Amino acid sequence: MNAFKLSWKNITHRPWRSGLAILLMASGLSIVIILILTQGQIDEKFEKNLSDIDLVVGAKGSPLQLVLSSVYHIDNPTGNIKEKQTTLLKRHPFIEKSIPICLGDNYKSFRIVGSTHEYLELYDAKVKDGNLWEKPMEIVVGANVFEKFPGKLKVGSCIAGGHGIGGEALEEHNHSHDDAPYKVVGVLESTGTVIDNLLICEYTSSWIVHAGHGGGASLDLKMELDPPTPDSTMVDSNSVDSIPAEPIEEVIEEHNHDVHNHDEHNHDDHGHDHGHHHHHAIECGTMNTDSILATIPEDKKEITAVLVKYKNQRGQLTIPNMINSNSSMMAANPSIERDRMLKLVDSGIQTANLMGIFVLVISAISVFIALFSSLKDRGYEIALTRVLGARRPKVFLMIVGEGLILSVLGYILALIISHVGMWIVSGILESNYHYSFNAWDFSIFEVYLFGVALIIGLISALIPATKAYLTDISTTLSK
Amino acid sequence: MIKVDNISFAYKGSDAMSFPSFALEQGEHALVLGQSGCGKTSLLHLMAGLIKPNEGSVVIDGTNVSKISGSEMDRFRGGNIGIIFQKPHFVKAIRVLENVMLAQNLGGKKKNKAKAISILTKLGLEHKINARVNNLSEGEKQRVSIARALVNSPKLILADEPTSALDDENCKAVLNLLKEVSKESNSTLLIVTHDNRLKDQFDKKIELS
């Protein structure tokens, strides 16, 4: 029966009191761990996803919203701009890259982004399987999206986009472009960036999708009648004539979305019992995209935003100003917007951090109380161990040992709580925003935190241990 | 083997108590008698080195326990003196056998499970070795504390009112056990008591007044 074992037995002998101390310690530590991990991963994600983008140009509105929607794919777009407005960006001598972004459709809540190959180059995305698209209506699939729908997004599959952008796809009204299916031509390798959660195609695809049926025309008409206000979200994401997204099999088979049979629409019931549906799905990849594109008038060619990379420093000085004052478009600096947002996030994290520290202080007190009060009952035991030959330092170490054991157990529990907690939160974030944390990433701070836990255990054990050290055997035994 | 020479002791703010001098040979058994409050327990604590006398000396087996330092005393006591208290106390978090073996560990002796078990068996506690100390009867507790005091085969056994909480039957049993086991290990046995039932059981008596 060595001192450590005795400390351990004394802890397990008082399971409730020890358990409370451990639980409090674990709560405090896990709050801090979760915050550290979250902050680290948020910062990293926002940094990575920004890539080399110097400027985002889009419809006027909130610059933060523009950046969030077009770079991070979180928020709704601010609206659309005409492609012809952006031609000056393509030709400008200070601009190295201008990459169009077209948003507005989704595949089962994952965003379909229309862009160019350059967009993939921004994130060093490599094709794992298949190829990049060669023409409109061919699509490549991000790694996470591919995994989310096993077997459904293989190269060669046909998929139909739903109308509306990703985050809102779970809402009831979602419009399916089942008559203009995409053909999956490639699957991307995981990049750890936002690309993993996207499906990407040539930006002209969305014009074809919307021109291919009556819905597109009405959509454009609506936009003209009702131009986007600065803060309006994507005009059509909640449009009344959209219908819920349906699983692809049903969509293709039912195929009831046609401008001519709008009256037959059953908005309430999309079950399998639609006996009267036509089966005339267009085979994907067979569409003559060039001829469709040729029919689209210039002012119907709209995009959501342009991601700009400057050629040199002078771009920074002239281009944002040029766009903001001389055009109906808006230029937003993504680094500034990101910092603005991280600042908001950080102040929240700071507050939560204070809370964590507060809980840690409480836990230190609870370890102290657990030891101190148990020592009160154990005064005689301490004297007894001295009588049996234990010297003062040994008695001191035994109590300190109890404090340390409590804090180590608290730390282990905290690791479990925080990482499982992260895993749960990550799942929620994933389903709501397609933004996920890696719950099993460990930070070096967790190692430091182990030190903190030990110090807490040590400090809170110090007074009880000193008390045990100073126990007067004779008086205690005479009581 | 133990020599108590002219010692006196004063608790803070109290008058000094002085104790008669006496000496015991190795293996000798003796009784220290006296009424409550006459300093019996203080004498026992002085002999065990738990407190130091203001004057005089206690020499055990050639070691002047009144002079050595606190931690040396702890070690000396752990290895050479077995103490049985009036009220048996244990480390409640551990079992009966573990409590007995704790004395081996803290007394600086080798872990010897067989010896601990054999002593407990001798005291009729073989079926209780894995019991919780709180679940023992008073008589059993006293026997466990005897086992704990004896497990290191100490040269000196000090017992403070070991029988006062026991009925006649248990009193006799405990006393016989104490005598028997100390005889076996040739330990010097000194019992401090006001229990008159023990009076006739010992030849050597030291009276405190």
XYZ file of C-alpha atoms in Angstrom:
688
model
C 0.000 0.000 0.000
C 2.057 2.905 -1.240
C 1.196 6.565 -0.865
C -0.233 6.840 -4.359
C -2.495 3.869 -3.844
C -3.641 5.275 -0.532
C -4.426 8.613 -2.195
C -6.365 6.786 -4.846
C -8.309 4.769 -2.267
C -9.145 7.913 -0.370
C -10.557 9.435 -3.538
C -12.661 6.435 -4.467
C -13.821 6.114 -0.892
C -15.699 9.400 -1.273
C -17.120 8.991 -4.774
C -19.664 11.815 -4.684
C -17.392 14.472 -3.370
C -14.531 13.406 -5.611
C -16.901 13.049 -8.556
C -18.161 16.576 -8.122
C -14.641 17.943 -7.977
C -13.678 15.984 -11.089
C -16.809 17.057 -12.931
C -16.274 20.725 -12.167
C -12.660 20.489 -13.182
C -13.671 18.730 -16.393
C -16.341 21.325 -17.190
C -13.961 24.222 -16.834
C -11.227 22.541 -18.822
C -13.523 21.337 -21.569
C -14.984 24.803 -22.085
C -11.472 26.109 -22.543
C -10.463 23.223 -24.826
C -13.549 23.616 -27.009
C -12.887 27.323 -27.340
C -9.259 26.835 -28.219
C -10.076 24.219 -30.836
C -12.981 26.196 -32.261
C -11.028 29.394 -32.510
C -8.064 27.662 -34.074
C -10.194 25.896 -36.621
C -12.326 28.924 -37.438
C -9.233 31.010 -38.022
C -7.675 28.303 -40.113
C -10.817 27.720 -42.151
C -11.305 31.370 -42.844
C -7.701 31.748 -43.801
C -7.636 28.721 -46.074
C -10.901 29.487 -47.803
C -9.815 33.005 -48.548
C -6.969 31.622 -50.645
C -5.517 34.345 -52.896
C -8.670 36.321 -53.358
C -7.963 40.033 -53.103
C -11.340 41.408 -53.952
C -14.906 40.275 -54.406
C -17.111 42.167 -56.819
C -20.840 41.679 -56.740
C -24.187 43.387 -56.472
C -24.449 46.248 -54.035
C -25.358 45.256 -50.550
C -23.546 44.313 -47.424
C -19.869 43.720 -48.192
C -19.673 41.120 -45.425
C -22.607 39.293 -46.930
C -21.009 39.390 -50.353
C -17.801 37.893 -49.014
C -19.576 35.296 -46.893
C -21.742 34.211 -49.797
C -19.221 34.194 -52.601
C -16.059 33.143 -50.803
C -17.157 31.163 -47.775
C -20.477 29.993 -49.152
C -22.320 30.641 -45.935
C -24.706 33.527 -46.468
C -27.091 34.387 -49.287
C -25.747 36.401 -52.201
C -26.427 40.114 -52.350
C -27.962 39.775 -55.798
C -26.809 39.360 -59.365
C -24.751 41.433 -61.738
C -24.659 41.367 -65.529
C -21.734 39.541 -66.960
C -21.052 42.327 -69.432
C -20.503 44.716 -66.530
C -17.554 42.644 -65.487
C -15.731 42.629 -68.773
C -13.640 45.582 -67.697
C -12.289 43.464 -64.842
C -11.123 40.844 -67.288
C -9.174 43.327 -69.297
C -7.853 45.547 -66.550
C -4.050 45.712 -66.509
C -3.834 45.555 -62.699
C -5.868 42.402 -62.467
C -4.340 38.981 -62.803
C -7.409 36.865 -62.368
C -11.087 37.553 -62.390
C -13.138 34.475 -61.681
C -16.901 34.569 -62.122
C -19.093 32.944 -59.492
C -22.661 31.900 -60.174
C -24.782 30.845 -57.262
C -28.410 29.982 -56.972
C -28.757 26.249 -57.306
C -28.054 23.382 -55.036
C -27.854 19.652 -55.050
C -29.709 18.426 -51.973
C -28.626 21.457 -49.996
C -25.035 21.435 -51.254
C -24.247 24.479 -53.321
C -23.716 24.230 -57.039
C -21.186 26.873 -57.944
C -20.807 28.006 -61.516
C -17.298 29.244 -62.209
C -14.237 28.508 -64.278
C -11.313 26.135 -63.890
C -9.433 28.994 -62.298
C -11.721 28.752 -59.297
C -10.459 25.242 -58.612
C -6.885 26.410 -59.057
C -7.433 28.921 -56.256
C -7.754 26.034 -53.836
C -5.342 23.674 -55.545
C -8.191 21.278 -56.069
C -7.144 18.101 -57.823
C -9.376 15.660 -59.592
C -9.405 12.309 -57.875
C -11.633 10.561 -60.313
C -12.668 11.568 -63.841
C -11.857 14.948 -65.341
C -12.684 18.607 -65.044
C -15.639 19.774 -67.073
C -15.115 20.590 -70.709
C -18.437 22.165 -71.426
C -21.414 23.578 -69.595
C -23.690 21.162 -67.737
C -20.772 18.967 -66.817
C -20.019 19.109 -63.125
C -17.343 18.106 -60.656
C -18.152 17.109 -57.112
C -16.351 18.146 -53.914
C -14.961 15.394 -51.718
C -17.421 15.808 -48.839
C -20.412 16.012 -51.131
C -19.285 12.880 -52.884
C -19.038 11.037 -49.597
C -22.380 12.311 -48.407
C -24.241 10.557 -51.199
C -22.521 7.257 -51.652
C -22.862 5.872 -55.119
C -25.021 8.685 -56.404
C -22.349 11.072 -57.622
C -20.075 8.719 -59.473
C -18.528 9.931 -62.664
C -21.173 9.596 -65.347
C -24.143 10.096 -63.030
C -26.902 12.483 -63.942
C -28.048 14.868 -61.292
C -30.600 17.634 -61.201
C -29.970 20.823 -59.342
C -32.543 22.312 -57.036
C -33.298 25.958 -57.101
C -32.143 28.038 -54.181
C -28.795 28.061 -52.502
C -27.543 25.394 -50.203
C -28.383 26.484 -46.712
C -32.050 26.828 -47.402
C -32.612 23.685 -49.294
C -34.169 22.042 -46.308
C -36.955 24.536 -46.508
C -40.109 23.444 -48.119
C -40.011 25.404 -51.320
C -37.324 24.362 -53.644
C -37.457 24.281 -57.318
C -35.988 21.426 -59.312
C -34.285 21.800 -62.633
C -35.009 18.272 -63.534
C -35.226 18.990 -67.234
C -31.662 20.265 -67.304
C -29.593 17.682 -65.496
C -25.882 17.956 -64.898
C -23.528 15.196 -65.788
C -20.940 14.349 -63.161
C -17.579 14.232 -64.921
C -15.203 14.370 -61.977
C -14.760 13.970 -58.256
C -12.307 16.209 -56.420
C -9.763 15.270 -53.836
C -10.344 16.565 -50.360
C -8.705 19.979 -49.931
C -9.815 20.901 -46.433
C -11.434 23.997 -47.894
C -14.912 25.058 -48.770
C -14.509 23.398 -52.177
C -15.079 20.027 -50.521
C -18.664 20.977 -49.876
C -19.465 22.273 -53.331
C -20.409 21.022 -56.745
C -18.687 23.071 -59.392
C -19.450 23.569 -63.055
C -18.879 26.111 -65.787
C -20.630 29.337 -64.857
C -22.603 29.448 -68.059
C -24.402 26.288 -66.963
C -26.778 28.207 -64.778
C -27.905 30.286 -67.742
C -28.693 27.098 -69.580
C -30.469 25.676 -66.581
C -32.633 28.726 -66.333
C -33.115 29.144 -70.041
C -33.926 25.522 -70.615
C -37.379 25.873 -69.230
C -39.945 28.534 -68.592
C -38.932 29.067 -65.017
C -35.790 30.865 -66.024
C -37.622 33.369 -68.109
C -40.101 34.157 -65.412
C -37.266 34.427 -62.976
C -35.500 36.993 -65.062
C -38.679 38.866 -65.577
C -39.236 38.953 -61.885
C -35.796 40.328 -61.353
C -36.396 43.119 -63.741
C -39.651 44.075 -62.163
C -38.256 43.820 -58.737
C -34.597 44.771 -58.755
C -32.662 43.587 -55.736
C -32.501 46.019 -52.878
C -29.096 46.320 -51.252
C -29.875 43.785 -48.584
C -32.142 41.508 -50.481
C -31.139 37.933 -50.607
C -31.077 35.968 -53.792
C -34.315 36.974 -55.382
C -35.495 33.570 -56.315
C -34.411 31.574 -53.326
C -37.828 31.959 -51.790
C -39.812 32.501 -54.902
C -43.368 31.344 -54.728
C -43.335 29.173 -57.762
C -40.586 26.933 -56.562
C -41.341 23.449 -55.413
C -39.601 21.240 -52.886
C -36.431 19.446 -53.793
C -36.903 15.790 -54.287
C -34.557 12.868 -54.359
C -33.038 12.569 -57.753
C -34.681 9.288 -58.717
C -38.097 10.700 -58.103
C -37.252 13.935 -59.746
C -36.110 12.355 -62.922
C -38.924 9.914 -63.064
C -41.664 12.270 -62.107
C -40.341 15.071 -64.143
C -43.372 17.173 -63.757
C -41.764 20.514 -63.876
C -42.644 21.957 -67.178
C -43.915 25.349 -67.999
C -46.872 23.823 -69.777
C -48.156 21.735 -66.993
C -47.873 24.130 -64.137
C -51.506 23.588 -63.395
C -50.954 19.980 -62.704
C -48.498 20.740 -60.012
C -49.350 19.216 -56.776
C -47.645 21.427 -54.277
C -48.586 19.464 -51.263
C -47.949 15.957 -52.231
C -44.881 14.659 -53.978
C -45.204 11.058 -53.080
C -44.809 8.127 -55.375
C -48.415 8.035 -56.351
C -48.295 10.518 -59.199
C -49.640 8.296 -61.856
C -49.921 10.834 -64.632
C -46.361 12.034 -64.871
C -44.587 12.169 -68.161
C -41.409 10.275 -68.493
C -39.427 12.430 -70.781
C -36.274 13.199 -68.856
C -33.619 14.655 -71.057
C -30.512 12.548 -70.973
C -27.682 14.389 -69.418
C -24.693 15.324 -71.476
C -26.649 15.244 -74.733
C -27.891 18.789 -74.577
C -26.612 21.121 -77.224
C -25.360 23.719 -74.818
C -23.825 25.980 -77.431
C -27.037 26.472 -79.277
C -28.917 27.194 -76.071
C -26.292 29.694 -74.976
C -26.534 31.385 -78.351
C -30.194 32.109 -77.745
C -29.640 33.860 -74.456
C -29.595 37.623 -74.781
C -26.607 39.460 -73.304
C -28.560 41.182 -70.579
C -29.903 37.888 -69.325
C -26.406 36.643 -68.712
C -26.022 37.189 -65.028
C -23.485 36.123 -62.484
C -23.372 36.502 -58.727
C -19.883 37.776 -58.140
C -16.384 37.964 -59.464
C -13.385 36.922 -57.414
C -10.448 39.136 -58.243
C -6.745 38.641 -57.772
C -4.590 41.679 -58.430
C -1.574 41.629 -60.598
C 0.185 44.081 -58.364
C -0.223 46.525 -55.514
C -1.683 49.192 -57.726
C -4.825 47.139 -58.127
C -5.474 47.492 -54.440
C -5.323 51.252 -54.714
C -7.470 51.849 -57.732
C -9.847 49.009 -58.412
C -12.104 48.966 -55.331
C -12.624 52.671 -55.656
C -13.271 52.441 -59.354
C -15.953 49.819 -58.880
C -17.643 51.301 -55.875
C -17.945 54.796 -57.241
C -18.281 54.276 -60.968
C -20.469 51.229 -61.307
C -23.625 49.712 -59.970
C -21.480 46.939 -58.511
C -19.799 46.691 -55.159
C -16.235 45.676 -54.376
C -15.535 44.084 -51.024
C -12.140 43.306 -49.582
C -12.436 39.786 -48.222
C -9.553 40.095 -45.735
C -11.123 43.144 -44.172
C -14.515 41.505 -44.022
C -13.057 38.331 -42.634
C -11.195 40.227 -39.940
C -14.347 42.114 -39.122
C -16.204 38.882 -38.666
C -13.452 37.112 -36.776
C -13.344 40.071 -34.435
C -16.990 39.506 -33.672
C -16.402 35.802 -33.239
C -13.331 36.458 -31.135
C -15.117 38.706 -28.708
C -17.666 35.960 -28.252
C -14.895 33.469 -27.724
C -13.203 35.788 -25.261
C -16.374 36.005 -23.231
C -16.766 32.268 -23.257
C -13.108 31.935 -22.312
C -13.684 34.068 -19.253
C -16.532 31.781 -18.389
C -14.250 28.786 -18.742
C -11.696 30.372 -16.467
C -14.419 31.181 -13.979
C -15.523 27.539 -13.965
C -11.892 26.518 -13.525
C -11.605 28.716 -10.463
C -14.780 27.146 -9.105
C -13.342 23.724 -9.815
C -10.161 24.616 -7.958
C -12.294 25.632 -5.004
C -14.239 22.403 -5.232
C -11.068 20.326 -5.232
C -9.946 22.348 -2.248
C -13.236 21.756 -0.449
C -13.247 18.076 -1.336
C -9.796 17.656 0.168
C -10.292 19.990 3.081
C -13.574 18.529 4.202
C -12.405 14.973 3.791
C -9.383 15.909 5.838
C -11.648 17.106 8.587
C -12.988 13.578 8.976
C -9.556 12.191 8.434
C -7.584 14.108 11.021
C -7.367 10.962 13.077
C -6.324 8.923 10.057
C -3.544 11.352 9.320
C -2.336 11.128 12.915
C -2.631 7.371 12.680
C -0.462 7.140 9.577
C 2.102 9.247 11.405
C 1.968 6.903 14.387
C 2.472 3.993 12.020
C 5.663 5.594 10.815
C 4.745 7.972 8.005
C 6.847 11.087 8.165
C 5.390 14.552 7.657
C 6.482 14.954 3.990
C 4.818 11.677 3.125
C 1.531 12.807 4.612
C 1.883 16.090 2.710
C 2.534 14.273 -0.560
C -0.399 11.973 -0.011
C -2.811 14.911 0.105
C -1.123 16.662 -2.813
C -1.368 13.346 -4.636
C -5.101 13.342 -4.091
C -5.374 16.838 -5.559
C -3.293 15.814 -8.551
C -5.252 12.636 -9.132
C -8.499 14.619 -9.064
C -7.164 17.097 -11.575
C -5.738 14.423 -13.881
C -9.076 12.635 -13.870
C -10.790 15.958 -14.504
C -8.452 16.588 -17.407
C -9.075 13.178 -18.957
C -12.816 13.645 -18.616
C -12.443 17.115 -20.136
C -10.672 15.682 -23.169
C -13.499 13.257 -23.690
C -16.242 15.828 -23.120
C -14.663 18.486 -25.301
C -13.860 16.284 -28.258
C -17.162 14.463 -28.189
C -18.801 17.882 -27.774
C -16.904 19.189 -30.781
C -17.980 16.158 -32.703
C -21.632 16.848 -31.907
C -21.363 20.571 -32.632
C -19.502 19.754 -35.812
C -22.369 17.544 -36.876
C -24.832 20.366 -36.270
C -22.679 22.858 -38.159
C -22.239 20.373 -40.930
C -25.939 19.856 -41.411
C -26.763 23.544 -41.131
C -23.892 25.197 -42.958
C -21.852 22.375 -44.466
C -19.061 23.735 -42.366
C -17.457 21.136 -40.227
C -14.826 21.038 -37.554
C -12.464 18.226 -37.131
C -13.394 17.055 -33.663
C -10.380 14.796 -33.387
C -7.804 17.452 -34.063
C -5.652 17.967 -31.022
C -4.014 21.238 -30.201
C -0.719 21.782 -28.436
C -2.711 23.969 -26.045
C -4.333 20.849 -24.714
C -0.939 19.741 -23.511
C -0.401 23.116 -21.840
C -3.830 22.775 -20.339
C -2.715 19.549 -18.729
C -0.125 21.622 -16.935
C -2.811 24.075 -15.923
C -4.904 21.208 -14.545
C -1.958 19.931 -12.514
C -1.294 23.407 -11.147
C -4.929 23.760 -10.141
C -4.797 20.402 -8.385
C -1.553 21.346 -6.691
C -2.668 24.769 -5.525
C -5.978 23.581 -4.204
C -4.272 20.740 -2.353
C -1.641 22.988 -0.841
C -3.577 24.246 2.156
C -5.104 20.880 3.086
C -1.726 19.219 2.636
C -0.049 21.800 4.833
C -2.733 21.241 7.402
C -2.052 17.519 7.281
C 1.669 18.199 7.482
C 1.218 20.235 10.640
C -1.147 17.764 12.308
C -0.168 17.325 15.928
C -0.430 13.603 16.501
C -0.726 13.703 20.248
C -3.529 16.271 20.404
C -5.418 14.661 17.562
C -5.218 11.231 19.142
C -6.246 12.563 22.548
C -9.439 14.066 21.169
C 14.670 -2.286 27.393
C 12.637 0.795 28.133
C 13.780 3.226 30.735
C 11.644 6.155 31.832
C 13.721 8.537 33.856
C 12.292 11.445 35.826
C 10.178 12.884 33.073
C 7.828 15.785 33.354
C 5.608 17.371 30.781
C 3.332 20.399 30.615
C 0.591 21.126 28.117
C 0.441 24.746 27.092
C -1.088 26.765 29.892
C -1.319 23.840 32.311
C 0.705 22.771 35.280
C 3.538 20.359 34.693
C 2.921 16.679 35.292
C 5.737 14.541 36.542
C 5.860 10.801 36.157
C 7.541 8.121 38.227
C 10.699 6.579 36.849
C 10.624 2.928 35.899
C 12.334 0.434 33.683
C 11.189 -2.724 31.912
C 13.166 -5.626 30.484
C 12.671 -7.031 27.015
C 9.604 -9.269 27.047
C 8.364 -7.952 30.371
C 4.656 -7.107 30.803
C 3.474 -4.252 32.955
C 0.434 -2.168 33.763
C 0.279 1.577 34.241
C -2.660 2.334 36.501
C -4.310 5.576 37.383
C -7.575 7.437 37.428
C -8.835 9.483 34.487
C -7.005 12.755 34.047
C -3.872 11.762 35.889
C -1.802 11.789 32.705
C -1.846 8.136 31.639
C -2.300 8.951 27.965
C 0.333 11.682 28.186
C 2.788 9.147 29.569
C 1.989 6.788 26.715
C 2.470 9.573 24.161
C 5.765 10.476 25.803
C 6.948 6.895 25.574
C 5.806 6.686 21.944
C 7.664 9.897 21.142
C 4.498 11.644 20.045
C 5.365 14.436 22.480
C 8.672 15.341 24.046
C 9.188 15.633 27.788
C 10.237 19.002 29.221
C 12.630 17.222 31.496
C 13.989 13.733 31.871
C 14.370 11.097 29.206
C 12.777 8.020 27.689
C 15.241 5.494 26.346
C 13.962 2.611 24.270
C 16.357 -0.097 23.225
C 19.258 2.285 23.573
C 17.608 5.112 21.651
C 16.800 8.261 23.555
C 13.449 9.031 21.997
C 13.273 12.336 23.861
C 16.191 13.622 21.837
C 15.791 12.429 18.265
C 14.180 14.567 15.600
C 10.563 14.342 14.545
C 11.102 12.419 11.348
C 13.629 10.053 12.929
C 11.086 9.460 15.655
C 8.372 8.678 13.098
C 10.625 6.104 11.525
C 11.754 4.646 14.829
C 8.204 4.398 16.077
C 6.970 2.822 12.858
C 9.586 0.116 13.079
C 9.865 -0.539 16.802
C 6.730 0.460 18.633
C 3.260 -0.960 18.196
C 0.534 1.193 19.627
C -3.019 0.167 20.424
C -5.394 2.984 21.131
C -8.418 3.120 23.353
C -10.632 3.679 20.359
C -9.471 1.731 17.370
C -9.099 3.987 14.330
C -8.375 2.939 10.803
C -7.957 4.350 7.359
C -11.560 3.891 6.350
C -10.910 3.938 2.633
C -9.094 0.618 2.737
C -9.964 -2.902 3.894
C -8.950 -4.764 7.026
C -5.961 -6.554 5.541
C -4.826 -3.386 3.777
C -4.935 -1.512 7.069
C -2.700 -4.102 8.666
C -0.325 -4.099 5.716
C -0.280 -0.294 5.775
C 1.594 -0.623 9.064
C 4.230 -2.729 7.293
C 4.602 -0.169 4.559
C 4.672 2.914 6.757
C 6.855 1.185 9.334
C 9.483 0.675 6.669
C 9.102 -3.104 6.684
C 8.824 -5.398 3.714
C 5.363 -6.106 2.417
C 4.433 -9.450 3.899
C 0.901 -10.450 3.137
C 1.289 -13.933 4.604
C 2.393 -12.544 7.938
C -0.467 -10.062 8.054
C -2.953 -12.795 7.269
C -1.472 -15.168 9.826
C -1.735 -12.573 12.582
C -5.323 -11.770 11.622
C -6.045 -15.502 11.594
C -4.525 -15.905 15.024
C -6.869 -13.183 16.232
C -9.838 -14.988 14.709
C -10.310 -12.512 11.890
C -9.467 -14.637 8.866
C -12.999 -14.251 7.497
C -12.811 -10.476 7.851
C -9.633 -9.687 5.970
C -11.472 -8.109 3.064
C -14.182 -6.490 5.167
C -14.589 -2.750 5.442
C -13.394 -1.567 8.822
C -16.669 0.258 9.368
C -18.538 -3.022 9.227
C -16.654 -4.578 12.144
C -17.932 -4.888 15.701
C -16.072 -3.050 18.495
C -14.358 -6.232 19.621
C -13.291 -7.043 16.074
C -11.983 -3.532 15.571
C -9.898 -3.800 18.712
C -8.490 -7.108 17.511
C -7.620 -5.607 14.115
C -5.814 -2.761 15.824
C -3.878 -5.329 17.850
C -2.985 -7.140 14.661
C -1.829 -3.849 13.172
C 0.304 -3.085 16.239
C 1.908 -6.515 16.125
C 2.467 -7.054 12.433
C 5.950 -5.513 12.498
C 6.968 -7.597 15.552
C 7.723 -4.440 17.536
C 10.074 -4.469 20.482
C 7.614 -2.440 22.482
C 3.829 -2.623 22.519
C 2.003 0.287 24.087
C -1.720 -0.108 24.725
C -3.905 2.766 25.818
C -7.041 1.554 27.586
C -7.405 -1.365 25.154
C -10.230 -2.956 27.135
C -12.271 -0.086 28.487
C -14.847 -0.221 25.703
C -15.213 -3.990 25.884
C -17.457 -6.245 27.939
C -15.966 -8.718 30.391
C -15.768 -11.535 27.907
C -14.112 -9.490 25.180
C -11.907 -7.840 27.766
C -10.552 -11.195 28.840
C -10.099 -12.354 25.276
C -8.266 -9.196 24.193
C -6.044 -9.234 27.247
C -5.106 -12.875 26.746
C -4.369 -12.191 23.120
C -2.147 -9.258 23.965
C -0.216 -11.283 26.468
C 0.053 -14.271 24.209
C 1.221 -12.506 21.058
C 3.664 -10.271 22.870
C 5.097 -13.334 24.530
C 5.483 -14.989 21.160
C 7.409 -12.084 19.682
C 9.149 -11.416 22.976
C 7.835 -7.868 22.952
C 7.730 -5.674 25.979
C 4.073 -4.960 26.747
C 2.934 -1.887 28.601
C -0.770 -1.347 29.154
C -2.049 1.982 30.380
C -5.477 1.651 31.993
C -7.895 2.568 34.715
C -9.684 -0.725 34.144
C -9.583 -2.573 37.474
C -10.425 -5.822 35.729
C -6.813 -5.959 34.572
C -5.273 -5.271 37.944
C -4.751 -8.850 39.006
C -3.475 -10.011 35.669
C -0.055 -8.373 35.936
C 2.729 -8.646 38.439
C 4.378 -5.397 37.536
C 2.278 -2.305 38.138
C 3.149 1.348 37.942
C 0.733 3.559 39.786
C 0.162 7.148 38.705
C -1.306 9.630 41.068
